[in-house]
mmCIF file of C-alpha atoms in Angstrom:
data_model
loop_
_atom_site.group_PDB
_atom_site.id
_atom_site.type_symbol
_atom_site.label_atom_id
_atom_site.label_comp_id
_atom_site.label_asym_id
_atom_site.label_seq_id
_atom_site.Cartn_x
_atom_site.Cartn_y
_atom_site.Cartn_z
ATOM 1 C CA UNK A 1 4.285 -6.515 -21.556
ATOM 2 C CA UNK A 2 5.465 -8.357 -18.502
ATOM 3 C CA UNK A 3 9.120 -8.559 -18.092
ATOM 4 C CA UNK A 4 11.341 -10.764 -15.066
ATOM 5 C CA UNK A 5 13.499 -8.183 -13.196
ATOM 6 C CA UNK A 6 16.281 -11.251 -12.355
ATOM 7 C CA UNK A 7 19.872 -10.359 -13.192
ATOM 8 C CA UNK A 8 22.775 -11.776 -13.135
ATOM 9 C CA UNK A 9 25.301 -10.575 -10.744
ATOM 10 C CA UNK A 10 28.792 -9.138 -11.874
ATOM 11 C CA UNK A 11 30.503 -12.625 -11.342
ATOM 12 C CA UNK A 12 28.037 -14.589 -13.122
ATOM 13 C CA UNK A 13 28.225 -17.275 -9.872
ATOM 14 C CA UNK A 14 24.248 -15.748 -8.274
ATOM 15 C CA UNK A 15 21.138 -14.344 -9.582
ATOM 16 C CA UNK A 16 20.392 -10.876 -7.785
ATOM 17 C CA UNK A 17 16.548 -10.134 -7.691
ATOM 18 C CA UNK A 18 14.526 -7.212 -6.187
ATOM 19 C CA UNK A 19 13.293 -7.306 -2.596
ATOM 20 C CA UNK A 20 10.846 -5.253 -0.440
ATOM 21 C CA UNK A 21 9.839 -5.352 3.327
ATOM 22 C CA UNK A 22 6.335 -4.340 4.291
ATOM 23 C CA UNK A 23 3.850 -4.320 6.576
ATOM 24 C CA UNK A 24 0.684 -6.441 5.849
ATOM 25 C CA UNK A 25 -2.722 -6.303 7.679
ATOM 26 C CA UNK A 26 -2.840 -9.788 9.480
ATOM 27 C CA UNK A 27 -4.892 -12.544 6.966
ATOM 28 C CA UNK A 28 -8.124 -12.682 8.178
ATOM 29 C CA UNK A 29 -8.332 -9.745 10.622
ATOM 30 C CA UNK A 30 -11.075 -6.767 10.459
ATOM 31 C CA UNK A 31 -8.352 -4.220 9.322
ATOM 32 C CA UNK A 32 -7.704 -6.953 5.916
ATOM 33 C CA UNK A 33 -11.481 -7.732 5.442
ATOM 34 C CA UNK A 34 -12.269 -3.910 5.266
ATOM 35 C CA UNK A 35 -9.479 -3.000 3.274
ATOM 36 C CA UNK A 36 -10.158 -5.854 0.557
ATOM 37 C CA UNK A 37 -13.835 -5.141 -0.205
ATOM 38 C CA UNK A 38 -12.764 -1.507 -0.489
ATOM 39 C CA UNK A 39 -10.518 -1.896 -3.115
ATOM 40 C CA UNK A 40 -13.152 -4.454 -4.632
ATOM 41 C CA UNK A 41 -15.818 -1.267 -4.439
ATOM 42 C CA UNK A 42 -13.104 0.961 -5.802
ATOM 43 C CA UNK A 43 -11.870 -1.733 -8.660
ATOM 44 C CA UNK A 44 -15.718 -1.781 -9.247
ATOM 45 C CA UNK A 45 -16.536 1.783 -9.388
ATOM 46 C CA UNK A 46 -14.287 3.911 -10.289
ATOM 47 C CA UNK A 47 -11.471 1.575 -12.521
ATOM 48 C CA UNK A 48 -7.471 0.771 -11.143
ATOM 49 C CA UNK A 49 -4.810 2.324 -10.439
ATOM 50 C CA UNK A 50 -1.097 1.293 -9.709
ATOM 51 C CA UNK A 51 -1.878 0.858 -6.420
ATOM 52 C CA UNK A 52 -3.212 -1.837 -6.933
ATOM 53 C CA UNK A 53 -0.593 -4.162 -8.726
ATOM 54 C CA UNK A 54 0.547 -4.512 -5.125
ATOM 55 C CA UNK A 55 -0.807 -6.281 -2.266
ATOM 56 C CA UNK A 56 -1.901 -3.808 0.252
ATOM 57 C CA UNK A 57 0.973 -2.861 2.668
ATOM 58 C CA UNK A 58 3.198 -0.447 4.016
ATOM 59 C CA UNK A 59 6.785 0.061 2.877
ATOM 60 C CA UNK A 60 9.641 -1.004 5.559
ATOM 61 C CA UNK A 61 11.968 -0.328 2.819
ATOM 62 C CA UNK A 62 12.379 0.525 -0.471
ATOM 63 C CA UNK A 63 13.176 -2.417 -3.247
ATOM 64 C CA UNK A 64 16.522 -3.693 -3.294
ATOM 65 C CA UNK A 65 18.790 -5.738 -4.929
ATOM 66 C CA UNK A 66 20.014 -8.934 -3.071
ATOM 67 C CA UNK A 67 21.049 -12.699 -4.331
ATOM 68 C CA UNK A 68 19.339 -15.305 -2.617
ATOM 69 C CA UNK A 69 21.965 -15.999 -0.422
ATOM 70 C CA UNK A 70 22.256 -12.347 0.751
ATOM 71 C CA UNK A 71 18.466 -12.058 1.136
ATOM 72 C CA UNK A 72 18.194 -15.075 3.431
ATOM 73 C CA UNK A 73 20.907 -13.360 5.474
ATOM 74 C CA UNK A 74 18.704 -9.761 5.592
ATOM 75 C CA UNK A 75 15.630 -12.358 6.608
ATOM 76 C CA UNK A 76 17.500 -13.666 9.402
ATOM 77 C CA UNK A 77 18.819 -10.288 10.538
ATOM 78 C CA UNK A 78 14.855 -9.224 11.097
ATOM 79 C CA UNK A 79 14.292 -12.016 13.123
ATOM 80 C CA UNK A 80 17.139 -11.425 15.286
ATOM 81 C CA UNK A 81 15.997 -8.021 15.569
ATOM 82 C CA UNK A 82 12.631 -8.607 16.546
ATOM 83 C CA UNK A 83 13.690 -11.259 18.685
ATOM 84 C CA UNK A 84 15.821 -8.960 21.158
ATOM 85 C CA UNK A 85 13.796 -5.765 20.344
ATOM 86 C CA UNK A 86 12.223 -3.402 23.594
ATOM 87 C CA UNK A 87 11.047 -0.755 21.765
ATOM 88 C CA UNK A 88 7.376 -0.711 20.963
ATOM 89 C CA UNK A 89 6.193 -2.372 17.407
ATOM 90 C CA UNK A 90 2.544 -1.321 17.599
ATOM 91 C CA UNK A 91 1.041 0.282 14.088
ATOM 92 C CA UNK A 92 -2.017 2.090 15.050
ATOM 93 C CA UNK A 93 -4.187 2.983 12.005
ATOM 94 C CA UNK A 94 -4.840 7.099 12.567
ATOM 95 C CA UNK A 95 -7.184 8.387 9.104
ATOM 96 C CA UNK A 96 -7.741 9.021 5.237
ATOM 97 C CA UNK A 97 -5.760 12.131 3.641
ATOM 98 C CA UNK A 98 -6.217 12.659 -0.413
ATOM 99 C CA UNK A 99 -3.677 14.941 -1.447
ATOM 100 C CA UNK A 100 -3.404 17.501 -4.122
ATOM 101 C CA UNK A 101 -0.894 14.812 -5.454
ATOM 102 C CA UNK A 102 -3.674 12.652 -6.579
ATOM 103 C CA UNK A 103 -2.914 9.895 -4.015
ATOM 104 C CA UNK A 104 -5.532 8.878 -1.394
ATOM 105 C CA UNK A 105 -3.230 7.801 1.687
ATOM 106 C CA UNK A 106 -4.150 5.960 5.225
ATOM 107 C CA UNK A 107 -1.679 7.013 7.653
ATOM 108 C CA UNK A 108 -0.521 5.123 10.110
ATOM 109 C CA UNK A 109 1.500 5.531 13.429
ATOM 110 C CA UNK A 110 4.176 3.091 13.550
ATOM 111 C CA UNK A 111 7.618 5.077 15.068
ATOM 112 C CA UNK A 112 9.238 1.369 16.114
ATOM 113 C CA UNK A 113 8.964 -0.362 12.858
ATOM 114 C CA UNK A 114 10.894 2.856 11.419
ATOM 115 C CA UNK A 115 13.448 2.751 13.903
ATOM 116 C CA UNK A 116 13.773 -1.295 13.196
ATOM 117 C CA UNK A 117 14.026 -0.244 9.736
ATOM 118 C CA UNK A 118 16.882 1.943 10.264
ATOM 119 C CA UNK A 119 18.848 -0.633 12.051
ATOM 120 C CA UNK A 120 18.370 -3.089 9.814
ATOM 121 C CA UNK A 121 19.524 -1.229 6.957
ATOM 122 C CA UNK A 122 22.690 -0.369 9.039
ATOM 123 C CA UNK A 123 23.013 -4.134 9.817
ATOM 124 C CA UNK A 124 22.445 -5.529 6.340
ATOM 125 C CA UNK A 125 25.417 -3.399 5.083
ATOM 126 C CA UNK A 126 28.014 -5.801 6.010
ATOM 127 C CA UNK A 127 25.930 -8.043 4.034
ATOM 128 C CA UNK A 128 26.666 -6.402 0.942
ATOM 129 C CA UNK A 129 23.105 -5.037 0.655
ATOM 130 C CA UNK A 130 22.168 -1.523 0.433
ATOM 131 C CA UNK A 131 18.735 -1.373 2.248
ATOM 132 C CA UNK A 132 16.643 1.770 2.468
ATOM 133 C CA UNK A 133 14.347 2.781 4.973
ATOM 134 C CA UNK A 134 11.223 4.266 4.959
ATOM 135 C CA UNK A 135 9.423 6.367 7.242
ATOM 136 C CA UNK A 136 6.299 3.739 8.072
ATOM 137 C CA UNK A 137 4.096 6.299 7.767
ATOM 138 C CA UNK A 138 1.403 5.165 5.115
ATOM 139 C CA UNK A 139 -0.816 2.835 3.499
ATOM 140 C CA UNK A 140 -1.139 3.800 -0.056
ATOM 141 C CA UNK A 141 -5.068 3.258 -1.170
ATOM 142 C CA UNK A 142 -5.097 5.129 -4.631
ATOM 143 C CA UNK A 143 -2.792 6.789 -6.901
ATOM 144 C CA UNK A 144 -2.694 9.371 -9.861
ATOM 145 C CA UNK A 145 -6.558 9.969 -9.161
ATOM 146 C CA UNK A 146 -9.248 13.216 -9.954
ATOM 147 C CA UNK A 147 -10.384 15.237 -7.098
ATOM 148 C CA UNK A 148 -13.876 13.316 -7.380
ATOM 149 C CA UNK A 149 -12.133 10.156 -7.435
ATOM 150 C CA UNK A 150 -9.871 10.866 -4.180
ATOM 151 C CA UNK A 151 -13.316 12.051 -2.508
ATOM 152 C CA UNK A 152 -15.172 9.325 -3.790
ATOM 153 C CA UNK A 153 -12.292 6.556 -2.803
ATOM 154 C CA UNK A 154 -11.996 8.115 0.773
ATOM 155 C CA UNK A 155 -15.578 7.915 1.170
ATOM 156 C CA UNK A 156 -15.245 4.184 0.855
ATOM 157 C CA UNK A 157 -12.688 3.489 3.162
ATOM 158 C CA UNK A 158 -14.865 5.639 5.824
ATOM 159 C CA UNK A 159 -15.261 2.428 8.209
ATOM 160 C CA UNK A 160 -11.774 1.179 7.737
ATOM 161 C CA UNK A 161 -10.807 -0.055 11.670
ATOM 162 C CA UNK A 162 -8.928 2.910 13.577
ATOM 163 C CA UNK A 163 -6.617 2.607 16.285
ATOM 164 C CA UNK A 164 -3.830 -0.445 16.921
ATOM 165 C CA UNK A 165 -4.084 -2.903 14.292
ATOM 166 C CA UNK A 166 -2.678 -6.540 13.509
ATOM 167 C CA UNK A 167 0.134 -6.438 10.937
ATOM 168 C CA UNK A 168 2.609 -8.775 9.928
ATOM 169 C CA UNK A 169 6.556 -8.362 8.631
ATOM 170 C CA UNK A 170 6.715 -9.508 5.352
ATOM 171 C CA UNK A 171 10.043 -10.031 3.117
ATOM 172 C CA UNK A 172 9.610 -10.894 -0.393
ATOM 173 C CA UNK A 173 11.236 -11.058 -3.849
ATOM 174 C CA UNK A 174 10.018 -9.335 -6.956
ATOM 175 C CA UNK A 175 8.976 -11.904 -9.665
ATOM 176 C CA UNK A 176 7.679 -10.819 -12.200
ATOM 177 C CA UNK A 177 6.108 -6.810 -12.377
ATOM 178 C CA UNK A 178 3.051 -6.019 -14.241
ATOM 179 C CA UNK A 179 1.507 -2.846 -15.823
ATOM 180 C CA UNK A 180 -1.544 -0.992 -15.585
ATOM 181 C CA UNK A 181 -2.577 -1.538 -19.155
ATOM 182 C CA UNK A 182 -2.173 -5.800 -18.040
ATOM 183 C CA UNK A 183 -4.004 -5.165 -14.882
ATOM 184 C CA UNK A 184 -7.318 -3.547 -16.731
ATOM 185 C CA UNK A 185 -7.030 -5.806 -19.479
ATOM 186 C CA UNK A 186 -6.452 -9.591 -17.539
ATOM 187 C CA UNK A 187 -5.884 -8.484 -13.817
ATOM 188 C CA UNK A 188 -2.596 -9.151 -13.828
ATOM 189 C CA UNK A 189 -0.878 -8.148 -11.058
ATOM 190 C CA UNK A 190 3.024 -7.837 -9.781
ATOM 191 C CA UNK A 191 4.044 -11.167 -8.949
ATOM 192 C CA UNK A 192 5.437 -11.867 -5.710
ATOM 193 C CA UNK A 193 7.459 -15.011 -3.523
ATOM 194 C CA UNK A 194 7.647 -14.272 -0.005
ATOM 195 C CA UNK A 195 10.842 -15.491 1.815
ATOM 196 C CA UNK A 196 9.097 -14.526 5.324
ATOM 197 C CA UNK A 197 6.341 -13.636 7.052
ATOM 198 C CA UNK A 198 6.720 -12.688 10.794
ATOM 199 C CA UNK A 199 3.521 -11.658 12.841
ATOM 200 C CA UNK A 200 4.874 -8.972 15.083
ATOM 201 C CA UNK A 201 5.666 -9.259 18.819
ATOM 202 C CA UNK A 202 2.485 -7.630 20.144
ATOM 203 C CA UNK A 203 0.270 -6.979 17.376
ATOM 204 C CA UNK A 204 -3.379 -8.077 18.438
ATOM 205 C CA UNK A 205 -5.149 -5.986 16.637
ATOM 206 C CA UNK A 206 -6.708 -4.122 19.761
ATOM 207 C CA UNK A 207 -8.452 -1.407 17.992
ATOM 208 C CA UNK A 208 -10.449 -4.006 15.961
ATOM 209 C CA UNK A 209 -13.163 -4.450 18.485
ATOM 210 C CA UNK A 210 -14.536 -1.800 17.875
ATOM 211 C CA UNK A 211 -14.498 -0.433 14.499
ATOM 212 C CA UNK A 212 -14.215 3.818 14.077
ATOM 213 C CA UNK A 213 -15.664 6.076 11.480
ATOM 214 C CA UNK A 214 -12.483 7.004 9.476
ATOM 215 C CA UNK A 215 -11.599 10.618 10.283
ATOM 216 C CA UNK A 216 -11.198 12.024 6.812
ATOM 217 C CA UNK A 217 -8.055 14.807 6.759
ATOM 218 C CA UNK A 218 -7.756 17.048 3.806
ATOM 219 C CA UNK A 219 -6.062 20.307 5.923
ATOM 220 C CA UNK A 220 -2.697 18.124 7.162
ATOM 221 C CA UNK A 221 0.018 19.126 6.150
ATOM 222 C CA UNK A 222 2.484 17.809 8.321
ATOM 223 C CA UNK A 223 5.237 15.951 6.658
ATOM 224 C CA UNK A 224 4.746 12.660 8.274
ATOM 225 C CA UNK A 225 4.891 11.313 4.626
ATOM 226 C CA UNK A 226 7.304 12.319 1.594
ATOM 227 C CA UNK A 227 6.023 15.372 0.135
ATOM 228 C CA UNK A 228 6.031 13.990 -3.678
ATOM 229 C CA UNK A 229 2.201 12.144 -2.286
ATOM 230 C CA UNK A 230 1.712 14.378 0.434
ATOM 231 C CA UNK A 231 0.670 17.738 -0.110
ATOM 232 C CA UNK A 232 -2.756 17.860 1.465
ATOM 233 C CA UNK A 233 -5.674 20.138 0.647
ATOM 234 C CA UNK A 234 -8.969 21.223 2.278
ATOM 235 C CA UNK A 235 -11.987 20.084 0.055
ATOM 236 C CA UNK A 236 -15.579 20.484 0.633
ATOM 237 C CA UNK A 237 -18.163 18.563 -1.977
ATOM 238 C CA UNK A 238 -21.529 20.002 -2.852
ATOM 239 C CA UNK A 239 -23.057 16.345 -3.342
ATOM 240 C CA UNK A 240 -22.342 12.802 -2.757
ATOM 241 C CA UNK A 241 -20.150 11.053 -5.132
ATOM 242 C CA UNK A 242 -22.158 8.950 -7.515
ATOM 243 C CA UNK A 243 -20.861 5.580 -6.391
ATOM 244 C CA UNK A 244 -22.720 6.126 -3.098
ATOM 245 C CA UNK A 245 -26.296 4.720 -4.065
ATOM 246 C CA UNK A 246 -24.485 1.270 -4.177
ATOM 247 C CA UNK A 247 -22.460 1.284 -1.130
ATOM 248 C CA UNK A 248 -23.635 -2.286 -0.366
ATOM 249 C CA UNK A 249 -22.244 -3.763 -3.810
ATOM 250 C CA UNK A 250 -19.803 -6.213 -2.808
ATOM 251 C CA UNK A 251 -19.980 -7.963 -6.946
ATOM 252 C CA UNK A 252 -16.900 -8.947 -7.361
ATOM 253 C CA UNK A 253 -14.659 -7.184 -10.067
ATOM 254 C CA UNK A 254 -14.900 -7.516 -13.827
ATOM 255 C CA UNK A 255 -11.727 -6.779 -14.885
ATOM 256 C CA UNK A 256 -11.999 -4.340 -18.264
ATOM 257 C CA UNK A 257 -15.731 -3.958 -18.372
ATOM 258 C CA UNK A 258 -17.188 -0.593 -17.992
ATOM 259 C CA UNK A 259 -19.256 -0.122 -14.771
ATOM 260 C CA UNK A 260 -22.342 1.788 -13.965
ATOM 261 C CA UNK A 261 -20.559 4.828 -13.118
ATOM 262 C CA UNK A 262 -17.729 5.007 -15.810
ATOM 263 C CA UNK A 263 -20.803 4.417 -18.134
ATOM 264 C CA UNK A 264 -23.034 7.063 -16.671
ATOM 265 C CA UNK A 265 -21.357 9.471 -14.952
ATOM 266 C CA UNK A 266 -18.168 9.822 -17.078
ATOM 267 C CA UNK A 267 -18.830 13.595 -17.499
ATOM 268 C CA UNK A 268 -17.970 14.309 -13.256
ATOM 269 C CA UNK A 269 -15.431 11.600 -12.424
ATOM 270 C CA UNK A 270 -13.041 11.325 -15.772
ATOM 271 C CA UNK A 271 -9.022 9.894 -15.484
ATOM 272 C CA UNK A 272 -6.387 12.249 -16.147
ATOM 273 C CA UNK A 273 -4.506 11.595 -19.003
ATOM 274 C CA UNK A 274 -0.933 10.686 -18.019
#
């Protein structure tokens, strides 16, 4: 069932809601198109995930609680930020890693955005808001997923754009969340209101010229992202995933209706029962 996440404060006088910064691929740029039809193809093919109640992004932060009036004031301390910031902002797009974790993971290279993070968490303190940082160090494509899946899903996102990519600064308040069970049954996803969306200083999307074959890593273990997604394995299939013959299916998704391969080829790629 969906449920509002509003509540009011201890003094009764503001509603206090749930925020979250992120990073979003730039609307309309090669690094958004790519990344859309391959969660279509994976929507399609191989069923959802709670990935996928959220719009594709990278954490900045971690949710957190804010009134309206206090929110506005962590919007305008990003743009002051950004406004006076020399440090580099670039977010280059590096590669695929499933992990033994059952999460499928792009990782990204964005060491500016986590040091903005930081300060702004130190600066919204005064504010009365606890912010909390995150590392920048991901794109989450696929959660709780089977070894085929996480091969199969990786696969897909092989021509995802490499190298620097456009991304915007996006602040927004929590709605209204959703569930998996909503999302397979109606498509119902977490509901979102964004306060602010700031392209960042620089971010051209260089790298999306000229499109890369995703490097697939299953070896890396390297810490670059928390260790309960990222413990990384080496795999090595025998065949191609059965997905593959239809690579050029862009259909779009029909949300709780059995495709071709949970039909036919339930036996290899089966969910995990959580």
């Amino acid at each position: 069932m969906l449920q509002f996440r509003n509540l009011d404060n201890m003094e009764g006088t503001s509603m206090v809601s749930e925020y979250l910064c992120t990073l979003e691929p730039r609307g309309g740029s090669q690094l958004a198109r790519t990344l859309a039809m391959c969660r279509t193809r994976c929507r399609t093919h191989l069923d959802v995930d709670e990935t996928m109640l959220y719009p594709l992004h990278i954490s900045v932060t971690g949710f957190f609680s804010a009134t309206e009036e206090q929110a506005n004031g962590v919007c305008s301390v990003i743009q002051r930020l950004l406004a006076a910031w020399t440090h580099s902002l670039d977010v280059e797009v590096q590669r695929v890693v499933p992990t033994d974790t059952g999460y499928v993971l792009l990782d990204v290279t964005a060491a500016g955005i986590a040091e903005l993070a930081t300060t702004l968490a130190d600066q919204a303190r005064p504010l009365g808001v606890q912010v909390r940082p995150k590392a920048v160090r991901h794109l989450s494509l696929a959660s709780r997923r089977v070894r085929e899946e996480q091969v199969a899903i990786a696969e897909i996102h092989e021509d995802v754009p490499l190298g620097l990519c456009a991304f915007d600064l996006v602040v927004s308040q929590l709605l209204r969340r959703s569930d998996i069970d909503s999302l397979r049954a109606t498509g119902q996803v977490h509901v979102f209101r964004e306060l602010v969306r700031l392209p960042l200083p620089g971010s051209n999307g260089v790298g999306e010229a000229a499109p890369s074959r995703m490097c697939i890593g299953f070896e890396v273990q390297d810490a670059v992202t928390p260790m309960r997604k990222r413990r990384a394995y080496y795999s090595e299939t025998d065949e191609a995933p059965p997905w593959r013959w239809d690579l050029a299916d862009t259909t779009p998704i029909k949300v709780g209706v059995p495709s071709t391969l949970q039909a036919g080829d339930s036996a290899k790629v089966q969910r995990r029962n959580v």
